PDB file of C-alpha atoms in Angstrom:
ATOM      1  CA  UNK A  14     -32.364 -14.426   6.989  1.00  0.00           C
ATOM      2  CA  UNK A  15     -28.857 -15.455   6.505  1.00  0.00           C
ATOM      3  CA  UNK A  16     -26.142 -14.789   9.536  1.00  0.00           C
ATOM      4  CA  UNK A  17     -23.150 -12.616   8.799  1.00  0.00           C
ATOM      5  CA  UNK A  18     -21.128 -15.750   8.669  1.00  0.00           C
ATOM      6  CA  UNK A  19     -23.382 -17.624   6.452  1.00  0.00           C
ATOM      7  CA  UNK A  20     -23.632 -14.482   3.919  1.00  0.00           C
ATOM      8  CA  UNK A  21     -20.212 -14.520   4.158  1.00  0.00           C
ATOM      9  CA  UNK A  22     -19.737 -18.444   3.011  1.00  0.00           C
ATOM     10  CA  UNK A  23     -22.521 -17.592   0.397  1.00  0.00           C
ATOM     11  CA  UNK A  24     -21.046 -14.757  -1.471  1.00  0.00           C
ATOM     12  CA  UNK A  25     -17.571 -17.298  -1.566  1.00  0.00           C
ATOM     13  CA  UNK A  26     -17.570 -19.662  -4.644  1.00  0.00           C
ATOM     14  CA  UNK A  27     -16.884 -23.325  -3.693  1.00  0.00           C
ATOM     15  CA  UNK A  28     -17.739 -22.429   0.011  1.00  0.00           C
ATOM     16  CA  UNK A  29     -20.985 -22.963   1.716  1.00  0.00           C
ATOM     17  CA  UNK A  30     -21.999 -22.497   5.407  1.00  0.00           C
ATOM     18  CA  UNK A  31     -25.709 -23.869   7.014  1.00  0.00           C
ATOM     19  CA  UNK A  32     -26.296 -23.565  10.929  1.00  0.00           C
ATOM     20  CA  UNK A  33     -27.511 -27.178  12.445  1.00  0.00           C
ATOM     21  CA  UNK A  34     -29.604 -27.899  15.276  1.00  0.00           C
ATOM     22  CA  UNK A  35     -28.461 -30.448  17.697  1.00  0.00           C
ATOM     23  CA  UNK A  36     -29.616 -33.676  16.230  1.00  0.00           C
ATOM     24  CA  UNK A  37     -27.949 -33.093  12.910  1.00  0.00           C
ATOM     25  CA  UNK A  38     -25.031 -32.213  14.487  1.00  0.00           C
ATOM     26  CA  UNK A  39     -25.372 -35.544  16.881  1.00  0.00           C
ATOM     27  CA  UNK A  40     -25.773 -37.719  13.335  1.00  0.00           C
ATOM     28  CA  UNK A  41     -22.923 -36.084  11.992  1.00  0.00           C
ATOM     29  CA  UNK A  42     -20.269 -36.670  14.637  1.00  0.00           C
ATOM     30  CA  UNK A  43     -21.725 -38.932  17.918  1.00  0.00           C
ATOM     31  CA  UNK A  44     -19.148 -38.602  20.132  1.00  0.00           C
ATOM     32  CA  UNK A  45     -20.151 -34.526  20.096  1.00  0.00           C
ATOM     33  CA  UNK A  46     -20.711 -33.704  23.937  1.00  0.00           C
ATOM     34  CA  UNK A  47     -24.544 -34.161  24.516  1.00  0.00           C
ATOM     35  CA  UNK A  48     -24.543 -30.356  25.893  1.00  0.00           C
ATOM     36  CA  UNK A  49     -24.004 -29.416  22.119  1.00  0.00           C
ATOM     37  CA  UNK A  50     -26.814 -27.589  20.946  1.00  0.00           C
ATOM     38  CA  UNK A  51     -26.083 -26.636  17.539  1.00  0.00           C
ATOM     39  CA  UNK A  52     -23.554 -25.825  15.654  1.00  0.00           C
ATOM     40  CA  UNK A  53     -22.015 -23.972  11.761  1.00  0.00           C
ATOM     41  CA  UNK A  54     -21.343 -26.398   9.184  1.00  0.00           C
ATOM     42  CA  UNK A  55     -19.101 -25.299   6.789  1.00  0.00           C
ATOM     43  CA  UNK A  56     -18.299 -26.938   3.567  1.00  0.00           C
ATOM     44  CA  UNK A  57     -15.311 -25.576   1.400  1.00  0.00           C
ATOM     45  CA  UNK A  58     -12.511 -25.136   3.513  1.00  0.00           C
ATOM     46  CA  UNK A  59      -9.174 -26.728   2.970  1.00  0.00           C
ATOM     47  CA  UNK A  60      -5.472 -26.609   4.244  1.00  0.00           C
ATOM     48  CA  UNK A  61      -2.458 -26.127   2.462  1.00  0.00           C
ATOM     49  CA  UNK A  62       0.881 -28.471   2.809  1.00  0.00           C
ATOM     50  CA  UNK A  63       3.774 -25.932   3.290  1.00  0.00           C
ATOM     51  CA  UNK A  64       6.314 -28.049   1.926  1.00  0.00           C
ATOM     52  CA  UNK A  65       4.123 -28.911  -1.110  1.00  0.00           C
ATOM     53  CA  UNK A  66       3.346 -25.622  -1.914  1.00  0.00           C
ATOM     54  CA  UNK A  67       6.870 -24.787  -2.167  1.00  0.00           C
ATOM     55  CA  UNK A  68       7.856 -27.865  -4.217  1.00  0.00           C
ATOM     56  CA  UNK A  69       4.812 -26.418  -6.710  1.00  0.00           C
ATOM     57  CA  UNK A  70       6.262 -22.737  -6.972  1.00  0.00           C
ATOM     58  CA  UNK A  71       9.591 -24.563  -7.050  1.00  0.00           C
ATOM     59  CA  UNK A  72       8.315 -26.684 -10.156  1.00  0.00           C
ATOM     60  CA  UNK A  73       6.086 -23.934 -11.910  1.00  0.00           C
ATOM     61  CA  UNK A  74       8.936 -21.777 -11.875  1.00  0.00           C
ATOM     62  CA  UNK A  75      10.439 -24.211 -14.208  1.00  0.00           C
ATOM     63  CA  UNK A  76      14.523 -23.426 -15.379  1.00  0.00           C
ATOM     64  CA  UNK A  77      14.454 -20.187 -14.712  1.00  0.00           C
ATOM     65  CA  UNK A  78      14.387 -20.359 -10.941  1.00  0.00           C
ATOM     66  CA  UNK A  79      17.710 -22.148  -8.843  1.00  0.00           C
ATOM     67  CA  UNK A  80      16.743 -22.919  -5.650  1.00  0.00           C
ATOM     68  CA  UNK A  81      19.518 -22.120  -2.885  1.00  0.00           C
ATOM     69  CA  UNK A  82      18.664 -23.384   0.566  1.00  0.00           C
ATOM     70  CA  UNK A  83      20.656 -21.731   3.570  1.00  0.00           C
ATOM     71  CA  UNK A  84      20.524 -19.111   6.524  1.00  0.00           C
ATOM     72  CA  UNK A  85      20.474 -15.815   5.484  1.00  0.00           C
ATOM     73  CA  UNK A  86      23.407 -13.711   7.262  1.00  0.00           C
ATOM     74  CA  UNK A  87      22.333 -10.469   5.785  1.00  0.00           C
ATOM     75  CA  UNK A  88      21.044  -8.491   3.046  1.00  0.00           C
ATOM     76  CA  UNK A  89      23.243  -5.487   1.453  1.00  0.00           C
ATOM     77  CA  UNK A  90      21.614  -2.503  -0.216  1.00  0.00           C
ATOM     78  CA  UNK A  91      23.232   0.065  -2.524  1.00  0.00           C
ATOM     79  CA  UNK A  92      21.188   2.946  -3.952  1.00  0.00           C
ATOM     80  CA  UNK A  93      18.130   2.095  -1.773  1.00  0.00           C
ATOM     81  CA  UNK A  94      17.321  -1.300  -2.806  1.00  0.00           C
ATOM     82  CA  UNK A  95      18.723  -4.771  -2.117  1.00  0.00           C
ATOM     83  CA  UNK A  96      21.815  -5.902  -4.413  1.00  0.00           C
ATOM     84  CA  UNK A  97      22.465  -8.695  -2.618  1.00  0.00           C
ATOM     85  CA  UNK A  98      21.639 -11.725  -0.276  1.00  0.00           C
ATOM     86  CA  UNK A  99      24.907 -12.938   1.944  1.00  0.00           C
ATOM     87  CA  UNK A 100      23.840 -16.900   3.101  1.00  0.00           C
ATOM     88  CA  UNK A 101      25.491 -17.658   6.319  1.00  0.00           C
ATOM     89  CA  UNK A 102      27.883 -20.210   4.011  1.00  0.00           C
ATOM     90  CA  UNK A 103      29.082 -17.092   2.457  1.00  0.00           C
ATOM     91  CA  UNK A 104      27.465 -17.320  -0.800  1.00  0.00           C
ATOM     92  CA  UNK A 105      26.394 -14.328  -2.315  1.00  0.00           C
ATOM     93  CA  UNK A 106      23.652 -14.117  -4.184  1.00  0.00           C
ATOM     94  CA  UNK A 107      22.779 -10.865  -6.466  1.00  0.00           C
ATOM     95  CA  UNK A 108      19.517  -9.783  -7.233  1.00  0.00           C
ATOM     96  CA  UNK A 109      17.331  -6.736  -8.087  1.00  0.00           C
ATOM     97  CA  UNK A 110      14.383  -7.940  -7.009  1.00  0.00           C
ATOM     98  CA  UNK A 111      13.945  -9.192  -2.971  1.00  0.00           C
ATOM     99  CA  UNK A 112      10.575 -10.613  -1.852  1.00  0.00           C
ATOM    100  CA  UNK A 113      10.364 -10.950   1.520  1.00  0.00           C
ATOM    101  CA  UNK A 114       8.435 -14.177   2.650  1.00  0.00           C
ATOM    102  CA  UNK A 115      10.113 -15.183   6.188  1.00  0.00           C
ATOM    103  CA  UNK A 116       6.972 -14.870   8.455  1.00  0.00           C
ATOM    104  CA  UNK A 117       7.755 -14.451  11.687  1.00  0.00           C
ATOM    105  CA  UNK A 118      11.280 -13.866  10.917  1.00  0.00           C
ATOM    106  CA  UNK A 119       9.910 -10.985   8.820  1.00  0.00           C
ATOM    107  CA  UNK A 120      10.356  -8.328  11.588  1.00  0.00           C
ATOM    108  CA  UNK A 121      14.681  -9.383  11.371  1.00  0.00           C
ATOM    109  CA  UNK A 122      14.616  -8.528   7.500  1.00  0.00           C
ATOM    110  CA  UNK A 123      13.447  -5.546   8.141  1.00  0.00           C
ATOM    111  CA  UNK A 124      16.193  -4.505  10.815  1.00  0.00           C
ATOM    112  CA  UNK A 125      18.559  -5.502   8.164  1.00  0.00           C
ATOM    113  CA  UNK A 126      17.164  -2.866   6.004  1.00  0.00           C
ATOM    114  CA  UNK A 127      16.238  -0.078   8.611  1.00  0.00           C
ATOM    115  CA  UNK A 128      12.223  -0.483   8.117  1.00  0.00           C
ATOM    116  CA  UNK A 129      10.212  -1.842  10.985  1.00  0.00           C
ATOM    117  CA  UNK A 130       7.999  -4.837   9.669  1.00  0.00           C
ATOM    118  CA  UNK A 131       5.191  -5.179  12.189  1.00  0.00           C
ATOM    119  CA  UNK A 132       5.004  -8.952  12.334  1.00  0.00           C
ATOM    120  CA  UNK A 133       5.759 -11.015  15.213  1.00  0.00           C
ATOM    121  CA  UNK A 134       5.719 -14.789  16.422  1.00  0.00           C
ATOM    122  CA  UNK A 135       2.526 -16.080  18.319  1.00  0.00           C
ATOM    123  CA  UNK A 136       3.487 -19.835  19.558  1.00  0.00           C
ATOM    124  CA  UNK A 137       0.953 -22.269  19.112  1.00  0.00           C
ATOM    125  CA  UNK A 138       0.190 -25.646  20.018  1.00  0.00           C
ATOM    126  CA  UNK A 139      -1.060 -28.413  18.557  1.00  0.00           C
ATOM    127  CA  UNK A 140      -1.830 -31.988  19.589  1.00  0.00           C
ATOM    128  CA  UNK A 141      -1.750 -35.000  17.425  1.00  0.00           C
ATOM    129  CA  UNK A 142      -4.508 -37.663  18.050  1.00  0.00           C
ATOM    130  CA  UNK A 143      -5.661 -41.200  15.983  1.00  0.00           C
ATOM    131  CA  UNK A 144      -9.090 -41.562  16.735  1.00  0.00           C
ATOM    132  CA  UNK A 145     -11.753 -44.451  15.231  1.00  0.00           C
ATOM    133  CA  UNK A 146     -13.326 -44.266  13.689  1.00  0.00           C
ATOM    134  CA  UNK A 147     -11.574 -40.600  12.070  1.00  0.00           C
ATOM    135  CA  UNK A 148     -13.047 -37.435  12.498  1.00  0.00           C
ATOM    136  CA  UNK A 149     -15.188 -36.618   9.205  1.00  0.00           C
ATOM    137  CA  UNK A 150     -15.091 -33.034   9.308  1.00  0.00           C
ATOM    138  CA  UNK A 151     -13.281 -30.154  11.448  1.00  0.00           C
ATOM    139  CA  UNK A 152     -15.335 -29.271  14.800  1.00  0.00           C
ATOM    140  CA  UNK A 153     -14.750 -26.110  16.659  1.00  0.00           C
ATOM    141  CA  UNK A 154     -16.039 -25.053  19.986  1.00  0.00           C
ATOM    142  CA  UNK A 155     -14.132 -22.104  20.797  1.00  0.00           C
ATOM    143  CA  UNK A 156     -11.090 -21.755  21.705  1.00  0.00           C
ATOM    144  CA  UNK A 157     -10.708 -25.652  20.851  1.00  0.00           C
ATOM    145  CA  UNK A 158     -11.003 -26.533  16.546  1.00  0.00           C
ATOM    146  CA  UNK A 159     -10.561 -30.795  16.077  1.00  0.00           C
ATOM    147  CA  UNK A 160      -8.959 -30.693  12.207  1.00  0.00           C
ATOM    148  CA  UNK A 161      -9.535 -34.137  10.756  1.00  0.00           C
ATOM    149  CA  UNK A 162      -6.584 -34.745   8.362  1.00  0.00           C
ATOM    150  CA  UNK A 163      -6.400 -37.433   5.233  1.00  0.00           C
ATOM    151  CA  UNK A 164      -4.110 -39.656   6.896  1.00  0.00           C
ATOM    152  CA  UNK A 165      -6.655 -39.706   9.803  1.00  0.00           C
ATOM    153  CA  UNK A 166      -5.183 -37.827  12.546  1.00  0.00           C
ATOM    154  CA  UNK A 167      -7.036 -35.273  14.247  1.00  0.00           C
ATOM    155  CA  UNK A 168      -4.971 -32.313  15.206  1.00  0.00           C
ATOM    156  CA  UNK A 169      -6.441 -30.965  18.411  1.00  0.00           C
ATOM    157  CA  UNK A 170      -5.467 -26.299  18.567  1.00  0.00           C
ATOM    158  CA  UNK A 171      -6.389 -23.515  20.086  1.00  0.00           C
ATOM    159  CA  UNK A 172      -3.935 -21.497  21.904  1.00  0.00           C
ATOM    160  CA  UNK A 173      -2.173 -18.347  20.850  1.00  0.00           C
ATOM    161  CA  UNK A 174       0.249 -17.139  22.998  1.00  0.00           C
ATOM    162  CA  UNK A 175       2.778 -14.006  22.665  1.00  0.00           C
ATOM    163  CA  UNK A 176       6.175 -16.263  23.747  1.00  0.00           C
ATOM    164  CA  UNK A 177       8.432 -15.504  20.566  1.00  0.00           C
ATOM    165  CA  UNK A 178      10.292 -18.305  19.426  1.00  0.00           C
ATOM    166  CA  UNK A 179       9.846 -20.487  22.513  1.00  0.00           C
ATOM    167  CA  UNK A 180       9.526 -24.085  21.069  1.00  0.00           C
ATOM    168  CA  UNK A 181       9.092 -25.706  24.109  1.00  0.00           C
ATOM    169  CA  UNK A 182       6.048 -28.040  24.535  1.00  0.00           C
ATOM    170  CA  UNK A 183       3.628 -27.298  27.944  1.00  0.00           C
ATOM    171  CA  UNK A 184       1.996 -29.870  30.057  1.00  0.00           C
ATOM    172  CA  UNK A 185      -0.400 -27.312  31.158  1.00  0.00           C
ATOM    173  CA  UNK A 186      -1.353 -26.395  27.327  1.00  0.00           C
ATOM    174  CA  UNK A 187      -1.241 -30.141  26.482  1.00  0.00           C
ATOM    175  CA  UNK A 188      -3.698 -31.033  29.648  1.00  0.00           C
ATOM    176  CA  UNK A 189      -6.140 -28.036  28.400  1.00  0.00           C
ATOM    177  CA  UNK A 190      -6.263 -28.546  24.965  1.00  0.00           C
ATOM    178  CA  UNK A 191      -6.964 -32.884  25.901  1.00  0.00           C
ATOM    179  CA  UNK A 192      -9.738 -31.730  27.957  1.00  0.00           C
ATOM    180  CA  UNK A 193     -11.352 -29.296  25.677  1.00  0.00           C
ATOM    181  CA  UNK A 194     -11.214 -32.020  22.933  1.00  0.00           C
ATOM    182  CA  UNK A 195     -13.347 -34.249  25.395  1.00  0.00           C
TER     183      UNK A 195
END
């Protein structure tokens, strides 16, 4: 019988998912804790460059997309949809179509426009860690996930907290995520 998680992989094309028992996960990774008893191996899973992404719309788009990069100062509305962007330069930009994509900043759009956009920032963070040889594959033992990266980092994550915008690093977070990475 499969788990829910593994039916879940299963029914995913390109995606697979197997439980191990501790001495496959031991030849997989050895510096695993020894406590390890087990463990979901998942093949399939990737993660996207942000930047790269963008520069791919960007380029698929082809000529008939200008890309304008600034702050937005406001959006204008007449006849109950969006006419216009106002950039903080004071560019305008007209349009008759507005897709909003700002993530967190989602929830200001939506003042702008008198709807109330349900999205909010969770801060998260993340340590940065060379280790050799590299990591071969992500490992999670909740809260803590180890993402190996191609350039052979290991970012170490696993706290979400509800502290807006606050971009401020913590020793205390940086101490607990160290030690649950041990």
């Amino acid at each position: 019988l499969l788990t829910e998680t593994e039916q879940l992989y299963a029914n995913t094309a390109g995606f697979a998912a197997q439980w191990i028992d501790a001495t496959e996960l031991h030849q997989l990774e050895r510096r695993i804790s020894p406590r390890a008893t087990g463990g979901l191996c998942l093949d399939g899973n990737a993660a996207v460059s942000s930047r790269r992404f963008t520069q791919s719309l960007l380029q698929a788009a082809g000529r008939s997309v200008t890309l304008r990069i600034g702050t937005v100062a406001t959006v204008k509305t007449g006849d109950r949809r969006v006419s216009e962007v106002v950039l903080a330069s004071g560019e305008q930009l007209y349009c008759q179509t507005l897709v909003i994509a700002a993530g967190p900043w989602s929830r200001m759009v939506g003042d702008w426009l008198g709807l109330q956009i349900p999205i909010e920032p969770l801060k998260g963070e993340i340590l940065r860690a060379r280790l050799d040889p590299p990591l071969r594959c992500d490992f999670t033992a909740e809260p803590i996930t180890l993402f190996h990266r191609r350039d052979g980092l290991v970012w170490i994550g696993g706290t979400e907290e509800h502290r807006g915008f606050d971009l401020r690093p913590s020793r205390s977070v940086r101490q607990w995520l160290l030690q649950g990475a041990v």
